[in-house]
CSV table of C-alpha atoms in Angstrom, one decimal:
chain,number,residue,atom,x,y,z
A,1,MET,CA,102.7,63.5,105.1
A,2,SER,CA,105.8,61.7,105.7
A,3,GLY,CA,106.8,60.2,108.7
A,4,THR,CA,109.5,62.5,109.8
A,5,SER,CA,107.3,65.7,109.1
A,6,LYS,CA,104.5,64.3,111.4
A,7,LEU,CA,107.1,63.7,114.1
A,8,ARG,CA,108.3,67.2,113.7
A,9,ASP,CA,104.9,68.5,114.0
A,10,THR,CA,104.4,66.8,117.2
A,11,LEU,CA,107.6,67.6,118.6
A,12,LEU,CA,106.7,71.3,117.7
A,13,LEU,CA,103.3,71.1,119.2
A,14,ALA,CA,104.8,69.3,122.2
A,15,LEU,CA,107.5,72.6,122.8
A,16,ALA,CA,104.8,75.0,121.9
A,17,LEU,CA,102.7,73.7,124.6
A,18,ALA,CA,105.4,73.5,127.1
A,19,ALA,CA,106.6,77.0,126.4
A,20,MET,CA,103.3,78.4,126.3
A,21,LEU,CA,102.5,76.6,130.0
A,22,ALA,CA,105.7,78.2,131.2
A,23,ALA,CA,104.7,81.5,130.0
A,24,LEU,CA,101.4,81.4,131.6
A,25,ALA,CA,103.5,80.4,135.1
A,26,MET,CA,105.9,83.2,134.5
A,27,VAL,CA,103.1,85.9,134.0
A,28,PHE,CA,100.6,85.0,136.6
A,29,VAL,CA,103.2,83.3,139.4
A,30,TYR,CA,107.0,84.3,139.0
A,31,VAL,CA,107.0,88.0,137.9
A,32,PRO,CA,106.6,90.6,140.5
A,33,THR,CA,103.6,92.9,140.2
A,34,GLU,CA,104.6,96.2,138.3
A,35,LYS,CA,104.8,98.9,141.3
A,36,THR,CA,103.1,101.9,139.7
A,37,SER,CA,100.5,100.2,137.3
A,38,GLY,CA,99.6,97.3,139.2
A,39,ILE,CA,98.6,93.9,138.3
A,40,VAL,CA,96.7,94.9,135.0
A,41,GLN,CA,100.7,95.5,133.5
A,42,ARG,CA,101.3,91.7,133.5
A,43,ILE,CA,98.9,91.9,129.8
A,44,PHE,CA,102.0,93.2,128.6
A,45,TYR,CA,103.4,89.9,128.5
A,46,PHE,CA,100.8,89.3,125.7
A,47,HIS,CA,100.5,92.3,124.1
A,48,VAL,CA,104.2,92.4,123.2
A,49,PRO,CA,104.8,89.0,121.8
A,50,VAL,CA,101.3,89.1,120.0
A,51,ALA,CA,102.4,92.1,118.4
A,52,TRP,CA,106.0,90.8,117.8
A,53,VAL,CA,104.1,87.9,116.1
A,54,ALA,CA,102.1,89.7,113.9
A,55,SER,CA,105.0,92.0,112.5
A,56,LEU,CA,106.8,88.7,111.7
A,57,ALA,CA,104.0,87.6,110.2
A,58,PHE,CA,103.5,90.3,107.5
A,59,LEU,CA,107.0,90.5,107.2
A,60,VAL,CA,106.8,86.7,106.0
A,61,THR,CA,103.7,87.2,104.0
A,62,PHE,CA,105.8,90.1,101.9
A,63,ILE,CA,108.7,87.5,101.4
A,64,GLY,CA,106.0,85.0,100.3
A,65,SER,CA,104.5,87.2,98.0
A,66,ILE,CA,107.6,88.7,96.4
A,67,LEU,CA,109.1,84.6,96.3
A,68,TYR,CA,105.7,84.1,94.9
A,69,LEU,CA,105.8,86.2,92.0
A,70,SER,CA,109.4,85.6,90.7
A,71,LYS,CA,109.1,81.8,91.3
A,72,ARG,CA,105.4,80.9,91.0
A,73,THR,CA,105.3,78.1,93.2
A,74,ALA,CA,102.3,77.1,95.0
A,75,ARG,CA,104.3,76.3,98.3
A,76,TRP,CA,105.5,80.2,98.5
A,77,ASN,CA,101.8,81.3,97.9
A,78,ALA,CA,100.6,78.9,100.6
A,79,LEU,CA,102.7,80.5,103.0
A,80,ALA,CA,101.9,84.0,102.3
A,81,ALA,CA,98.3,83.2,102.4
A,82,ALA,CA,98.8,81.3,105.9
A,83,SER,CA,101.1,83.9,107.5
A,84,ALA,CA,98.7,86.8,106.3
A,85,GLU,CA,95.7,85.0,108.3
A,86,VAL,CA,97.9,84.3,111.3
A,87,GLY,CA,98.9,88.1,111.2
A,88,VAL,CA,95.4,89.6,111.2
A,89,LEU,CA,94.5,87.1,113.8
A,90,PHE,CA,97.6,88.5,116.0
A,91,THR,CA,96.7,92.2,115.0
A,92,THR,CA,93.0,91.5,116.2
A,93,LEU,CA,94.8,90.3,119.4
A,94,ILE,CA,96.8,93.4,119.8
A,95,LEU,CA,93.8,95.6,119.0
A,96,LEU,CA,91.9,93.7,121.8
A,97,THR,CA,95.0,93.3,124.4
A,98,GLY,CA,95.8,97.1,124.1
A,99,PRO,CA,92.3,98.8,125.0
A,100,ILE,CA,91.9,96.0,128.0
A,101,TRP,CA,95.1,97.6,129.2
A,102,ALA,CA,94.8,101.4,128.1
A,103,ARG,CA,91.4,101.5,129.9
A,104,PRO,CA,92.6,101.2,133.4
A,105,ALA,CA,96.2,102.9,132.8
A,106,TRP,CA,95.2,105.6,130.5
A,107,GLY,CA,91.4,105.9,131.5
A,108,ILE,CA,90.6,105.7,127.6
A,109,TRP,CA,89.9,102.4,125.3
A,110,TRP,CA,91.4,104.0,122.9
A,111,THR,CA,93.6,106.8,121.4
A,112,TRP,CA,94.8,108.0,117.8
A,113,ASP,CA,98.4,107.4,118.7
A,114,ALA,CA,101.1,106.0,116.5
A,115,ARG,CA,101.3,102.2,117.5
A,116,LEU,CA,97.7,102.3,117.8
A,117,THR,CA,96.5,104.0,114.6
A,118,THR,CA,99.5,101.9,112.7
A,119,SER,CA,98.0,98.5,114.2
A,120,LEU,CA,94.6,99.6,112.9
A,121,VAL,CA,95.4,100.7,109.3
A,122,LEU,CA,97.7,97.3,109.6
A,123,TRP,CA,94.5,95.3,110.1
A,124,LEU,CA,92.3,97.1,107.3
A,125,ILE,CA,95.4,96.2,105.0
A,126,TYR,CA,95.6,92.8,105.3
A,127,VAL,CA,91.7,91.9,105.8
A,128,ALA,CA,91.7,93.6,102.3
A,129,TYR,CA,94.6,91.1,101.5
A,130,LEU,CA,92.1,88.0,102.7
A,131,LEU,CA,89.0,89.7,100.6
A,132,VAL,CA,91.1,90.1,97.6
A,133,ARG,CA,91.9,86.7,97.8
A,134,ARG,CA,88.1,85.7,98.3
A,135,PHE,CA,86.8,88.0,95.5
A,136,ALA,CA,89.5,86.8,93.0
A,137,GLY,CA,87.3,84.1,91.6
A,138,GLU,CA,90.3,81.7,90.4
A,139,ALA,CA,92.9,80.6,92.9
A,140,GLU,CA,95.8,81.4,90.6
A,141,ARG,CA,94.4,85.1,90.3
A,142,GLY,CA,93.7,85.6,93.5
A,143,ALA,CA,97.3,84.2,94.7
A,144,ARG,CA,98.9,86.7,92.2
A,145,LEU,CA,96.7,89.6,93.3
A,146,ALA,CA,97.3,89.1,96.8
A,147,ALA,CA,100.7,89.1,96.4
A,148,VAL,CA,100.7,92.7,95.0
A,149,VAL,CA,98.6,93.9,98.1
A,150,GLY,CA,101.1,91.9,100.3
A,151,ILE,CA,104.1,94.0,98.8
A,152,ALA,CA,102.1,97.3,98.8
A,153,GLY,CA,101.0,97.1,102.1
A,154,PHE,CA,104.0,95.9,103.7
A,155,ILE,CA,105.9,98.8,102.2
A,156,ASP,CA,103.3,101.0,103.5
A,157,VAL,CA,103.6,100.4,107.4
A,158,PRO,CA,106.7,102.4,107.6
A,159,LEU,CA,105.0,105.4,106.0
A,160,VAL,CA,101.8,104.7,108.0
A,161,PHE,CA,104.0,105.2,111.1
A,162,VAL,CA,105.9,108.0,110.3
A,163,THR,CA,102.8,110.0,109.3
A,164,VAL,CA,100.7,108.8,112.3
A,165,ASN,CA,103.6,109.5,114.5
A,166,LEU,CA,104.2,112.9,113.5
A,167,TRP,CA,100.3,113.3,113.9
A,168,ARG,CA,100.2,112.4,117.5
A,169,THR,CA,101.6,110.0,119.7
A,170,GLN,CA,101.0,108.6,123.3
A,171,HIS,CA,102.0,104.9,123.4
A,172,PRO,CA,104.6,104.2,126.3
A,173,THR,CA,108.0,104.3,124.6
A,174,PRO,CA,109.4,101.0,124.4
A,175,LEU,CA,111.6,100.7,127.8
A,176,ILE,CA,112.8,96.9,127.2
A,177,PHE,CA,116.0,98.0,125.7
A,178,GLU,CA,116.9,100.7,127.6
A,179,GLY,CA,116.9,98.8,131.3
A,180,GLY,CA,113.4,99.9,131.9
A,181,LEU,CA,112.6,96.1,132.7
A,182,THR,CA,113.8,94.3,135.9
A,183,THR,CA,115.6,91.0,135.0
A,184,ALA,CA,112.5,88.9,136.1
A,185,MET,CA,110.7,90.7,134.0
A,186,LEU,CA,112.8,90.4,131.3
A,187,ILE,CA,113.1,86.9,131.3
A,188,THR,CA,109.2,86.5,131.4
A,189,LEU,CA,109.1,88.7,128.3
A,190,LEU,CA,111.7,86.2,126.7
A,191,VAL,CA,110.0,83.3,127.6
A,192,CYS,CA,106.4,84.7,126.2
A,193,LEU,CA,107.9,85.9,123.3
A,194,ALA,CA,109.7,82.3,122.6
A,195,ALA,CA,106.2,80.6,123.5
A,196,PHE,CA,104.2,83.1,120.9
A,197,THR,CA,106.8,82.6,118.1
A,198,LEU,CA,106.6,78.9,118.8
A,199,LEU,CA,102.8,79.1,118.3
A,200,TYR,CA,103.2,81.3,115.0
A,201,ILE,CA,105.2,78.8,113.5
A,202,LEU,CA,103.2,75.7,114.4
A,203,LEU,CA,100.0,77.8,113.1
A,204,VAL,CA,101.5,78.9,110.0
A,205,ARG,CA,102.9,75.1,109.3
A,206,GLN,CA,99.4,73.6,109.8
A,207,ALA,CA,97.7,76.1,107.6
A,208,THR,CA,100.2,76.1,104.7
A,209,ARG,CA,99.6,72.3,104.8
A,210,LEU,CA,96.1,72.7,104.9
A,211,LYS,CA,96.3,75.3,101.7
A,212,THR,CA,98.6,73.2,100.1
A,213,LEU,CA,95.7,70.2,100.7
A,214,GLU,CA,93.3,72.4,99.4
A,215,SER,CA,94.6,73.4,95.8
A,216,GLU,CA,95.8,70.0,95.4
A,217,LEU,CA,92.1,68.6,96.3
A,218,ARG,CA,90.7,71.7,93.5
A,219,LEU,CA,93.2,70.1,91.1
A,220,LEU,CA,92.0,66.4,91.6
A,221,GLN,CA,88.4,67.6,91.4
A,222,ARG,CA,89.0,69.6,88.2
A,223,LEU,CA,90.9,66.4,87.0
A,224,ARG,CA,87.5,64.2,87.3
A,225,GLU,CA,85.3,66.4,85.8
A,226,GLU,CA,87.0,66.7,82.7
B,17,MET,CA,108.8,104.8,75.0
B,18,LEU,CA,107.7,108.2,75.7
B,19,ALA,CA,105.2,108.3,72.8
B,20,SER,CA,103.9,104.9,74.0
B,21,LEU,CA,102.9,106.8,77.5
B,22,TRP,CA,101.6,109.6,75.6
B,23,ALA,CA,99.2,107.2,73.6
B,24,ILE,CA,97.8,105.5,76.4
B,25,PHE,CA,97.3,108.9,78.0
B,26,ARG,CA,95.9,110.7,75.1
B,27,LYS,CA,93.4,107.5,74.7
B,28,ASP,CA,92.1,107.7,78.1
B,29,LEU,CA,91.7,111.8,77.5
B,30,LEU,CA,90.2,111.5,74.4
B,31,ARG,CA,87.6,109.0,75.9
B,32,GLU,CA,86.8,111.4,78.9
B,33,LEU,CA,86.8,114.5,76.8
B,34,ARG,CA,84.0,112.8,74.5
B,35,THR,CA,82.0,111.4,77.1
B,36,LYS,CA,82.6,113.6,79.8
B,37,GLU,CA,80.3,110.9,81.7
B,38,THR,CA,83.0,110.1,84.8
B,39,ILE,CA,84.0,113.5,85.7
B,40,VAL,CA,80.7,114.9,85.7
B,41,ALA,CA,79.6,112.4,88.0
B,42,VAL,CA,82.4,112.6,90.3
B,43,LEU,CA,82.4,116.4,90.4
B,44,VAL,CA,78.7,115.8,91.6
B,45,PHE,CA,79.6,113.5,94.2
B,46,ALA,CA,82.7,115.0,95.5
B,47,LEU,CA,80.7,118.4,95.9
B,48,LEU,CA,78.1,116.3,97.8
B,49,VAL,CA,80.3,115.0,100.3
B,50,VAL,CA,81.2,118.7,101.0
B,51,VAL,CA,77.5,119.6,101.7
B,52,ILE,CA,76.8,116.6,103.5
B,53,PHE,CA,79.9,117.1,105.8
B,54,SER,CA,78.5,120.7,106.4
B,55,PHE,CA,75.2,119.1,107.3
B,56,ALA,CA,76.9,116.8,109.8
B,57,THR,CA,79.5,119.0,111.3
B,58,GLY,CA,77.1,122.2,111.7
B,59,THR,CA,77.3,125.3,109.7
B,60,GLY,CA,79.8,126.6,112.0
B,61,VAL,CA,82.8,124.6,110.3
B,62,THR,CA,86.1,126.2,111.7
B,63,THR,CA,89.4,125.9,110.2
B,64,ASP,CA,89.9,122.7,112.2
B,65,VAL,CA,87.4,120.5,110.1
B,66,ALA,CA,87.5,122.4,106.7
B,67,PRO,CA,90.7,120.7,105.5
B,68,GLY,CA,89.5,117.4,106.6
B,69,VAL,CA,86.0,118.0,104.6
B,70,LEU,CA,88.3,119.0,101.5
B,71,TRP,CA,90.4,115.7,101.9
B,72,VAL,CA,87.8,113.5,102.2
B,73,ALA,CA,85.6,114.9,99.2
B,74,LEU,CA,88.9,114.4,97.2
B,75,ALA,CA,89.7,111.0,98.3
B,76,PHE,CA,86.0,109.7,97.9
B,77,GLY,CA,85.5,111.5,94.7
B,78,GLY,CA,89.0,110.4,93.6
B,79,VAL,CA,88.5,106.9,94.7
B,80,ILE,CA,85.2,106.6,92.2
B,81,GLY,CA,86.9,108.1,89.0
B,82,LEU,CA,89.9,105.9,89.7
B,83,ASN,CA,87.7,102.9,89.5
B,84,ARG,CA,85.7,104.2,86.3
B,85,ALA,CA,89.7,104.3,84.6
B,86,PHE,CA,89.9,100.8,84.4
B,87,VAL,CA,86.0,99.7,84.7
B,88,ALA,CA,86.0,101.4,81.1
B,89,GLU,CA,89.0,99.2,80.3
B,90,LYS,CA,87.7,95.8,81.2
B,91,GLU,CA,84.3,96.1,79.7
B,92,ASN,CA,85.2,96.1,76.2
B,93,ALA,CA,88.1,93.9,76.8
B,94,CYS,CA,90.4,96.8,75.8
B,95,LEU,CA,92.8,95.7,78.7
B,96,GLU,CA,93.6,92.7,76.5
B,97,GLY,CA,94.4,95.3,74.0
B,98,LEU,CA,96.6,97.1,76.3
B,99,ARG,CA,98.2,93.9,77.7
B,100,LEU,CA,99.5,93.0,74.0
B,101,CYS,CA,100.9,96.4,73.2
B,102,PRO,CA,104.7,95.8,72.5
B,103,VAL,CA,105.8,98.3,75.4
B,104,ASP,CA,107.2,97.3,78.9
B,105,HIS,CA,104.1,96.9,81.3
B,106,ALA,CA,105.6,99.8,83.3
B,107,VAL,CA,105.0,102.1,80.5
B,108,ILE,CA,101.1,100.8,80.4
B,109,TYR,CA,101.7,102.1,84.1
B,110,ALA,CA,102.7,105.4,83.6
B,111,GLY,CA,100.2,106.2,80.7
B,112,LYS,CA,97.4,105.2,83.3
B,113,LEU,CA,98.8,106.8,86.2
B,114,ALA,CA,98.9,110.2,83.8
B,115,GLY,CA,95.3,109.6,82.9
B,116,SER,CA,94.3,109.3,86.4
B,117,LEU,CA,96.4,112.1,87.5
B,118,THR,CA,94.9,114.4,85.4
B,119,PHE,CA,91.4,113.3,86.2
B,120,LEU,CA,92.3,114.1,89.8
B,121,LEU,CA,93.7,117.6,89.2
B,122,VAL,CA,90.5,118.4,87.5
B,123,LEU,CA,88.3,117.3,90.2
B,124,ALA,CA,90.8,119.2,92.7
B,125,VAL,CA,90.6,122.2,90.5
B,126,VAL,CA,87.1,122.3,90.3
B,127,ILE,CA,86.2,121.3,94.0
B,128,THR,CA,88.7,123.5,96.0
B,129,PRO,CA,87.5,126.9,95.2
B,130,ILE,CA,84.0,125.9,95.0
B,131,PHE,CA,85.0,124.3,98.8
B,132,LEU,CA,86.8,127.4,100.0
B,133,ALA,CA,84.2,130.0,98.9
B,134,LEU,CA,81.3,127.9,100.7
B,135,PHE,CA,83.5,128.0,103.8
B,136,ASN,CA,84.0,131.7,103.4
B,137,LEU,CA,87.9,130.8,103.2
B,138,PRO,CA,90.4,132.6,101.1
B,139,VAL,CA,90.1,131.3,97.5
B,140,PHE,CA,93.4,132.2,96.0
B,141,LEU,CA,96.3,130.0,97.8
B,142,PRO,CA,99.1,129.2,95.8
B,143,ARG,CA,100.6,127.0,98.4
B,144,LEU,CA,97.9,124.9,98.5
B,145,ALA,CA,98.2,124.0,94.9
B,146,LEU,CA,101.4,122.3,95.6
B,147,ILE,CA,100.1,120.2,98.6
B,148,ILE,CA,97.3,119.4,96.2
B,149,VAL,CA,99.7,118.4,93.3
B,150,LEU,CA,101.7,116.2,95.6
B,151,ALA,CA,98.4,114.3,97.4
B,152,VAL,CA,96.5,113.9,94.3
B,153,LEU,CA,99.8,112.3,92.8
B,154,GLY,CA,100.1,109.7,95.6
B,155,PHE,CA,96.1,108.7,95.5
B,156,ALA,CA,97.0,108.5,91.3
B,157,ALA,CA,100.0,106.4,92.1
B,158,VAL,CA,98.4,103.9,94.3
B,159,GLY,CA,94.9,104.1,93.0
B,160,THR,CA,96.1,103.1,89.3
B,161,LEU,CA,97.5,99.9,90.6
B,162,PHE,CA,94.7,98.9,92.8
B,163,ALA,CA,92.3,100.0,90.0
B,164,ALA,CA,93.6,97.5,88.0
B,165,LEU,CA,93.8,95.2,90.7
B,166,ALA,CA,90.0,95.5,91.7
B,167,VAL,CA,88.5,95.4,88.2
B,168,ASN,CA,89.7,91.9,88.0
B,169,THR,CA,87.9,90.9,91.4
B,170,ARG,CA,84.3,89.7,91.5
B,171,ALA,CA,83.6,92.7,93.9
B,172,ARG,CA,85.2,95.5,91.8
B,173,ASP,CA,83.4,98.3,93.3
B,174,ILE,CA,83.9,97.8,96.8
B,175,MET,CA,87.1,96.2,96.2
B,176,LEU,CA,88.8,99.5,95.5
B,177,PRO,CA,87.9,101.7,98.2
B,178,ILE,CA,88.7,98.9,100.6
B,179,LEU,CA,92.5,98.5,99.6
B,180,PHE,CA,92.8,102.2,98.8
B,181,LEU,CA,91.8,104.2,101.6
B,182,PRO,CA,94.0,102.3,104.4
B,183,VAL,CA,97.2,102.4,102.1
B,184,VAL,CA,96.6,106.1,101.6
B,185,SER,CA,96.2,106.7,104.9
B,186,PRO,CA,99.5,108.5,105.4
B,187,VAL,CA,98.7,110.9,102.3
B,188,VAL,CA,95.4,111.7,104.1
B,189,ILE,CA,96.9,112.8,107.1
B,190,ALA,CA,99.8,114.7,105.9
B,191,ALA,CA,97.4,116.3,103.4
B,192,VAL,CA,95.0,117.6,106.2
B,193,LYS,CA,97.8,118.6,108.2
B,194,ALA,CA,99.4,120.7,105.5
B,195,THR,CA,96.1,122.2,104.7
B,196,ALA,CA,95.3,123.5,108.0
B,197,PRO,CA,98.3,125.9,108.4
B,198,VAL,CA,97.7,127.1,104.7
B,199,LEU,CA,93.9,128.0,105.4
B,200,ALA,CA,95.4,129.8,108.6
B,201,GLY,CA,98.2,131.6,106.6
B,202,ALA,CA,101.2,129.9,107.9
B,203,SER,CA,104.4,129.8,106.3
B,204,TRP,CA,106.3,127.3,104.2
B,205,GLY,CA,108.2,126.1,107.2
B,206,GLU,CA,105.6,124.9,109.0
B,207,LEU,CA,104.6,122.6,105.9
B,208,ALA,CA,107.8,121.2,104.9
B,209,THR,CA,108.0,118.1,106.8
B,210,TRP,CA,104.2,117.2,105.7
B,211,LEU,CA,105.1,117.8,101.9
B,212,GLU,CA,108.5,115.9,102.3
B,213,ILE,CA,106.2,112.9,103.6
B,214,LEU,CA,104.1,113.6,100.6
B,215,ALA,CA,107.0,113.7,98.1
B,216,ALA,CA,108.4,110.7,99.6
B,217,PHE,CA,105.4,108.5,99.7
B,218,ASP,CA,104.5,109.5,95.8
B,219,VAL,CA,108.4,108.3,95.0
B,220,ILE,CA,107.8,104.8,96.5
B,221,PHE,CA,104.6,103.9,95.3
B,222,ILE,CA,105.3,105.4,91.6
B,223,VAL,CA,108.4,103.0,91.9
B,224,VAL,CA,106.3,100.0,93.4
B,225,GLY,CA,103.5,100.4,91.2
B,226,ALA,CA,105.9,100.4,87.8
B,227,LEU,CA,107.4,97.2,89.6
B,228,VAL,CA,104.3,95.1,90.3
B,229,PHE,CA,101.8,96.3,87.8
B,230,GLU,CA,102.5,93.4,85.2
B,231,PHE,CA,101.5,91.0,87.9
B,232,VAL,CA,98.3,92.6,88.4
B,233,ILE,CA,97.0,92.9,84.6
B,234,GLU,CA,98.5,89.5,83.2
B,235,GLU,CA,96.2,86.8,82.8
């Protein structure tokens, strides 16, 4: 690893850590408690950024998959794979933080609402993505097949959402852009979004590097065997 | 181009007509799904549950049939032969898609009347035929792509359902929601939205499938 890259990583880590601490302080100390839903509403400041990061992650996987198939450079594959792993992790967090809020707010853990169902289907598609990579045998084939799933899966998401939305919906409509949040709440949300986005960049950078090193190691091992 | 498409389709059709292995096995399996479902939901299956039973049987039966379409290609290295054909890979996709579509249509044509009779529903429903054609085309478009993909992995039998079922969830939802009013004797108007979704899904996934198919079968 070059010196500048290492410095950049340290800076990124420091920045993400500072943003995350600031986000925690704002969520638990600064922001006022929401009047109607009470203390449990605070999970919103984690739930929304986590959902944003998951969407971002799968978009990056989609773009990485297309670029890998057209250019065939290991870097794009590593990026797509790393982003999908982080995306599955964050989708899992959506599916965990959602019910924690839904139980006190709606009285139920789960409902087959458009956003909930789409998140669940999304999770299933990208778990399959990771499995394809694992079960493909050779790394190159895994990269190629996973890229196809990364493309088809991402294109499926709007179709799932539209269909489930017509089917049934219960999720609170996002009020973020309609002035449903006070200034303090909006600032807190923005800080949380920034913190989680930085965390995403940090995780994807590390995972991408790990994957690149792994494939280099495999290459070296193969050369030694020959 | 159409000639090569026809040749691939005809090859699949001939192979199946000569052995009839897959279609018979899948028909029995789909029928079993219907029977098991009626045990699981109790004998009083209402029109609420009936559309779901039909589509679970077609989706699960379909996924098994779709898998076989490429397992046979893989076993005798026929996939290499297909790949060497001097045609665009999208044509191979279209040929295999036509084969899978025919297979799924035969499955639906046999299973649906049996299902309707078993649940004492009206047997002649032309509108249901349109839903079936649109939904099954969606199954075939996604299934052909993912079956070719799954056959190249180690866990080929489990890989296809894992990939196929979440991606076709819009088709399953739309087909079930469109089937319910048909069974209740509703008008075309109530179906329109669901038919549009099915058609949109078909077009999108046929295009995506034709575009990315070459990456699935290359070696």
